[in-house]
XYZ file of C-alpha atoms in Angstrom:
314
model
C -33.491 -46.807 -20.715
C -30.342 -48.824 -21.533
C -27.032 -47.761 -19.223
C -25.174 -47.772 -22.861
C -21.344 -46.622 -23.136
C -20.083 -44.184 -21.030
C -20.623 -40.631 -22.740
C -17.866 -37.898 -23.023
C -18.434 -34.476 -22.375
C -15.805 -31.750 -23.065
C -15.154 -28.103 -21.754
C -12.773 -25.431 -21.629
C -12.004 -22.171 -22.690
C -12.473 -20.510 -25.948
C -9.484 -21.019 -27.855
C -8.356 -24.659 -26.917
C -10.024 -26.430 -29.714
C -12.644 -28.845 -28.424
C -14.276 -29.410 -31.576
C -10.977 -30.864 -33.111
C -10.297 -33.121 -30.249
C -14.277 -34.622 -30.425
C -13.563 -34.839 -34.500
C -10.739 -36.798 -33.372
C -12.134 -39.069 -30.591
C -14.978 -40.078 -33.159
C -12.082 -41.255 -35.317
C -10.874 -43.043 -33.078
C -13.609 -44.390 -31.860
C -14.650 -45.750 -34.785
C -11.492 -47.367 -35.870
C -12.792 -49.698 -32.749
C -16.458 -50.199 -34.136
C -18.388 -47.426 -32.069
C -20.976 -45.199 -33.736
C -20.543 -41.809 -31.888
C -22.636 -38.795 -32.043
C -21.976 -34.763 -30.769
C -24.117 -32.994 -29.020
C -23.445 -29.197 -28.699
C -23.157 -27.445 -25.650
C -22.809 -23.986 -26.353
C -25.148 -21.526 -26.034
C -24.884 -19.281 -29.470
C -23.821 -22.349 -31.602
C -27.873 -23.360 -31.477
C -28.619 -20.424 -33.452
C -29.092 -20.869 -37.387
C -26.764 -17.792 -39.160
C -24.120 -17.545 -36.426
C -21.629 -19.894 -37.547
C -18.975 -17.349 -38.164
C -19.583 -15.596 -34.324
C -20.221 -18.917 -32.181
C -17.224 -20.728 -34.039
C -19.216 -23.844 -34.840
C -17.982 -26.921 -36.213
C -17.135 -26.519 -39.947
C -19.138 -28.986 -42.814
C -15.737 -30.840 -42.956
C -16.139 -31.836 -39.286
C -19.645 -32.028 -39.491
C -19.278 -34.489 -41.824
C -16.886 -36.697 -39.985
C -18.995 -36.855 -36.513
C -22.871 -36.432 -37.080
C -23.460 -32.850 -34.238
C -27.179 -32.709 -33.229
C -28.352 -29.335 -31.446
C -26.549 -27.311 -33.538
C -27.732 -24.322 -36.083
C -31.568 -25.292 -35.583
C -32.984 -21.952 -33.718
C -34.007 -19.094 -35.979
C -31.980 -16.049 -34.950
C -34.847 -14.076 -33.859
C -35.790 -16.261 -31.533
C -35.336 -16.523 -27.624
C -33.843 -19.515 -26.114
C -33.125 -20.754 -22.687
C -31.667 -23.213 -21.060
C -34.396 -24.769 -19.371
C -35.056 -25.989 -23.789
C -31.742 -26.768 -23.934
C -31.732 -28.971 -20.893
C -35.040 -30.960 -22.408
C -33.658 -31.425 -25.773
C -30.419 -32.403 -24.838
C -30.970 -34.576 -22.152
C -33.810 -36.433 -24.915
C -30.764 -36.355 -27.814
C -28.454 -37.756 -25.314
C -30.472 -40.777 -24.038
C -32.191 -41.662 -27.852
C -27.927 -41.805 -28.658
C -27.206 -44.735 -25.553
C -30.385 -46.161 -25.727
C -29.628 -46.925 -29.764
C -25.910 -48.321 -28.725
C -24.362 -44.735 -29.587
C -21.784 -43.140 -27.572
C -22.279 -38.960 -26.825
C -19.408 -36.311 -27.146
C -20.578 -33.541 -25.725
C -18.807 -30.616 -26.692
C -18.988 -26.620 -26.198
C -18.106 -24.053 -23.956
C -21.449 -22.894 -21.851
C -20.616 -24.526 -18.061
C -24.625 -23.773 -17.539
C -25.311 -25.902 -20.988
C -22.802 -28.749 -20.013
C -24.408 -29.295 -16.324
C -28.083 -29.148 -17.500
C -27.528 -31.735 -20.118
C -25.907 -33.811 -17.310
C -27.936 -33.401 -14.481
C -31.607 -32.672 -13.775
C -31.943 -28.713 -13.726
C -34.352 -27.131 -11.784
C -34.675 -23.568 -13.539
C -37.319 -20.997 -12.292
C -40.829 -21.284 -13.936
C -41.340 -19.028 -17.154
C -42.596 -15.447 -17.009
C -45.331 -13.943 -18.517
C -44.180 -12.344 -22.038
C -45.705 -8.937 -20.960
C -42.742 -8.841 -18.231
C -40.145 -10.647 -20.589
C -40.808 -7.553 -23.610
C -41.104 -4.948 -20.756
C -37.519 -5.791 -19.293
C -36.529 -6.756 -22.748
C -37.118 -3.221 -23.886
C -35.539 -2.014 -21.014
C -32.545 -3.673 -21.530
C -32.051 -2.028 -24.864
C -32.983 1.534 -23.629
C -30.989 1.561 -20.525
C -28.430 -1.097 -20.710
C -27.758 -3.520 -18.404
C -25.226 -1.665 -15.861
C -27.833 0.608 -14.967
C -30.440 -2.120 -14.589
C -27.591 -4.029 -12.564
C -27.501 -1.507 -10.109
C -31.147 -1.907 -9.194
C -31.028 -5.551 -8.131
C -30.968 -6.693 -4.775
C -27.010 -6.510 -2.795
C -27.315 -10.508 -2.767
C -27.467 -10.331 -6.725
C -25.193 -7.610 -7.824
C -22.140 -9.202 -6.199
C -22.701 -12.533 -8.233
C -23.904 -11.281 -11.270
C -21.479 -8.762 -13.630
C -23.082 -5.578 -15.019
C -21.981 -6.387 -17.974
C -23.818 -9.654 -18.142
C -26.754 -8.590 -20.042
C -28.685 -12.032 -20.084
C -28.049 -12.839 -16.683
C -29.210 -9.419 -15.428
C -32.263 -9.467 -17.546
C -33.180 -12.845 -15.942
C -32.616 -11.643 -12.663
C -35.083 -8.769 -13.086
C -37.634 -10.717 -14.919
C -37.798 -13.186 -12.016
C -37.938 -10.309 -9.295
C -40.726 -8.540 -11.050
C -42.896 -11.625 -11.504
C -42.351 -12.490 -7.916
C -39.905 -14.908 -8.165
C -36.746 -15.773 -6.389
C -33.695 -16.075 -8.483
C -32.645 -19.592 -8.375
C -29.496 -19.369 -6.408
C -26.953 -20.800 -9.131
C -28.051 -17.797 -11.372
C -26.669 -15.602 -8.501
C -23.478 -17.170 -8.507
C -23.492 -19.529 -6.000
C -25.290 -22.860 -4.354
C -26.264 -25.840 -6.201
C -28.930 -24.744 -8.995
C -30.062 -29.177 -9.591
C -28.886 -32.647 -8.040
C -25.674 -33.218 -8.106
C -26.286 -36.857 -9.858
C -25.046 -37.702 -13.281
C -28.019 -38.482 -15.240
C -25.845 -40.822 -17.240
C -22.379 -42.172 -16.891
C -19.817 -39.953 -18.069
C -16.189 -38.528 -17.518
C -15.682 -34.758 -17.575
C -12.638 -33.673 -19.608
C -11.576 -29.953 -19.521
C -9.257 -28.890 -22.187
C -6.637 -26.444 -20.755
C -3.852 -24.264 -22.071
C -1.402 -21.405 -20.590
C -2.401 -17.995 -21.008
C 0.126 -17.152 -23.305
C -0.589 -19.905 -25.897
C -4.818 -19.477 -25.355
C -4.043 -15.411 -25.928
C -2.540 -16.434 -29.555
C -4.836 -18.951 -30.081
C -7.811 -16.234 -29.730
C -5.814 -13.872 -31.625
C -5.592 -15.627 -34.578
C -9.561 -17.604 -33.970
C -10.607 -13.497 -34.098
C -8.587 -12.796 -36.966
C -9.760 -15.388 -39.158
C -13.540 -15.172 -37.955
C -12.937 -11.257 -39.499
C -12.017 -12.961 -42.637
C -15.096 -15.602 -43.121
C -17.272 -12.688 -42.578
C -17.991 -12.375 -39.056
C -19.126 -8.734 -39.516
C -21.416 -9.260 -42.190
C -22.886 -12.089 -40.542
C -23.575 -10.239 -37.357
C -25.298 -7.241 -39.599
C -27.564 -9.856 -41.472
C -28.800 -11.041 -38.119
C -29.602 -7.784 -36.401
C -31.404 -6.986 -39.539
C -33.334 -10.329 -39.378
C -34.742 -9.081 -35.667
C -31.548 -11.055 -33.305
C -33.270 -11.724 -29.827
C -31.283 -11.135 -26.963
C -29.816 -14.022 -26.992
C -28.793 -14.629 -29.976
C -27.336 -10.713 -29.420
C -25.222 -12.254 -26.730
C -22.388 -14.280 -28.881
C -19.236 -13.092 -28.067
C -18.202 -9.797 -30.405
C -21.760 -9.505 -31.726
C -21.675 -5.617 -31.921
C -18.013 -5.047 -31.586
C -17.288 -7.004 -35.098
C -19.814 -4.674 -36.469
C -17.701 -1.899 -35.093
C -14.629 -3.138 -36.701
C -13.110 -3.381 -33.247
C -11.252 -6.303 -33.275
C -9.151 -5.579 -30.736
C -12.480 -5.212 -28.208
C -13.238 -9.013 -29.662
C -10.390 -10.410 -28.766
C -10.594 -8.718 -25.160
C -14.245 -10.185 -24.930
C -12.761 -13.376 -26.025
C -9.833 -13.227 -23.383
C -12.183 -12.754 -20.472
C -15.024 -15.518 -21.034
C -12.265 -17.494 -21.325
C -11.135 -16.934 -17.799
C -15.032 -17.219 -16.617
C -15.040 -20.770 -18.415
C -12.081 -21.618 -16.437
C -14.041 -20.493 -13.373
C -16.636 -22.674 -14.457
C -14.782 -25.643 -14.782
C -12.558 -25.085 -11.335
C -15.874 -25.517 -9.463
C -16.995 -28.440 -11.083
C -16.054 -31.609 -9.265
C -15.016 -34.591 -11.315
C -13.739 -33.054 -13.999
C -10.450 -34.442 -15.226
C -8.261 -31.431 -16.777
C -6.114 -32.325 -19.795
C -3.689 -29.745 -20.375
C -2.987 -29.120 -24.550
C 0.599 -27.700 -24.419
C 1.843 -28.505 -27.763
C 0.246 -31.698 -28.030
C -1.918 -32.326 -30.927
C -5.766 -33.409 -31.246
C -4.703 -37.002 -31.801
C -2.716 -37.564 -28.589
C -5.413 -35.417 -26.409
C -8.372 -37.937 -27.935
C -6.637 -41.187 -26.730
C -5.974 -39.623 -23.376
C -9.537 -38.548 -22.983
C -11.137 -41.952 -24.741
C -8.299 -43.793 -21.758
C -9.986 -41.873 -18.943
C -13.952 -43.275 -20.554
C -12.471 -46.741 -20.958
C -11.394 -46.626 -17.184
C -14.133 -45.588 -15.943
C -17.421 -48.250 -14.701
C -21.191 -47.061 -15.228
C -21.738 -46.961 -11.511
C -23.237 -43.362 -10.318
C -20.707 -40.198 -10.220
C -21.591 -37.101 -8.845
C -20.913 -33.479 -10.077
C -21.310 -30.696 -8.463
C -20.279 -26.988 -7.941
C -17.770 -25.949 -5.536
C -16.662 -22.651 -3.723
């Protein structure tokens, strides 16, 4: 494998516009010759028929920087990130090893490290356990299920974190032990970079990332966001694909619920990226896509391709 340019990889909350600032770094970059390619790093934005719900990038942006991983798992399928982390990590080094620089982009921290680092997630259950808890899940929901896991467990993982509870118990009743970063805390892989790269997290204050997701909500309502949540819980939505952000709420008509759901992943994303070391935090203000792209391409172009570390902390 060739070292190739360093990649970029971008986080932050919902709301801060990450996709516009990669658009805009591929412009730039190729105003100077370079070739980039996206890879997505969100966790509902793999799913075919959620555009609307994960807020992926638009065909207009699509068409001005190539995005690979994205809108290529059928709805009613399960997917982890133990995939993710193989097809990502193979995407990533086919892009340096052919000259190409990366942009990673998206908003799942667990996504983001296992493309950059070697993940170590538990081995697979059997699918008698995965339909049995599965089922559960749906009958019970996952507060109740919550308070049945271990005292180490509950006080890292939320009740209201349906996936993450579900995981929990299918490792338990197989016989396995909950990889610690599942739980909330420890280091889940190495803390090695795979590849070069500089972490940029794209920040805003409260008050401007409330009416940002305010209006993102509003106009998701109006490009169908309802109906496209209906047409994939009538094409069989697994559980994960169940798990994008307003799924049942837009359904509802609840809008305001959405924009609550919205309000609070964003503060877990900002959790996310306080405990990841290395990351250089850009903060948007009322600067514009254009000016946020040269500052984050400056921090790639001062960087070497000697080894950086990342790794949680707290």
């Amino acid at each position: 494998m060739s070292a190739g340019p360093v990649l970029i990889a971008l986080f932050g909350p919902t709301g801060t516009g990450k996709t516009g600032v990669a658009v805009e770094i591929a412009r730039q970059l190729r105003a100077r010759g370079e070739h980039p390619v996206a890879v997505n790093c969100d966790a509902i934005q793999v799913y075919r028929g959620l555009e609307v719900l994960s807020g992926a990038a638009t065909a207009e942006q699509r068409a001005e920087l190539e995005h690979r991983l994205l809108g290529f798992v059928p709805v009613d399928r399960q997917f982890s990130a133990g995939r993710y982390a193989e097809l990502a990590q193979a995407e990533i080094d086919a892009a340096l090893d052919q000259g190409r620089r990366p942009i990673l982009v998206g908003g799942t921290g667990l996504y983001l490290r296992a493309a950059l680092t070697e993940i170590d997630l538990r081995s697979p259950v059997p699918e008698r356990i995965r339909i049995e808890v599965e089922s559960e899940l749906e009958r019970r929901g996952s507060a109740a299920m919550h308070k049945e896991l271990p005292e180490r467990l509950r006080g890292s993982i939320h009740r209201n974190d349906s996936q993450r509870v579900a995981r929990a118990t299918e490792l338990l009743r197989d016989g396995q032990e909950p990889a610690p970063d599942h739980v909330g805390g420890g280091e889940l892989w190495t803390s090695h970079l795979r590849r070069p790269a500089v972490l940029a997290g794209i920040t805003d204050s409260d008050e401007n990332l409330t009416a940002r997701i305010r209006e993102r909500v509003d106009l998701m309502a109006q490009a169908g966001a309802a109906e496209e949540a209906a047409a994939a819980l009538a094409a069989g939505a697994s559980r994960t694909a169940r798990a994008a952000l307003g799924f049942h709420e837009f359904i509802d008509g609840d809008l305001d619920k959405v924009i609550s759901l919205h309000r609070r992943y964003g503060r877990r994303q900002m959790t996310w990226m306080r405990r990841m070391d290395g990351v250089e935090v850009f903060e948007r203000g009322g600067r514009d896509d254009r000016e946020l792209a040269a500052e984050v391409i400056g921090l790639a172009d001062s960087r070497t391709t000697g080894p950086r570390r990342i790794r949680a902390t707290g």
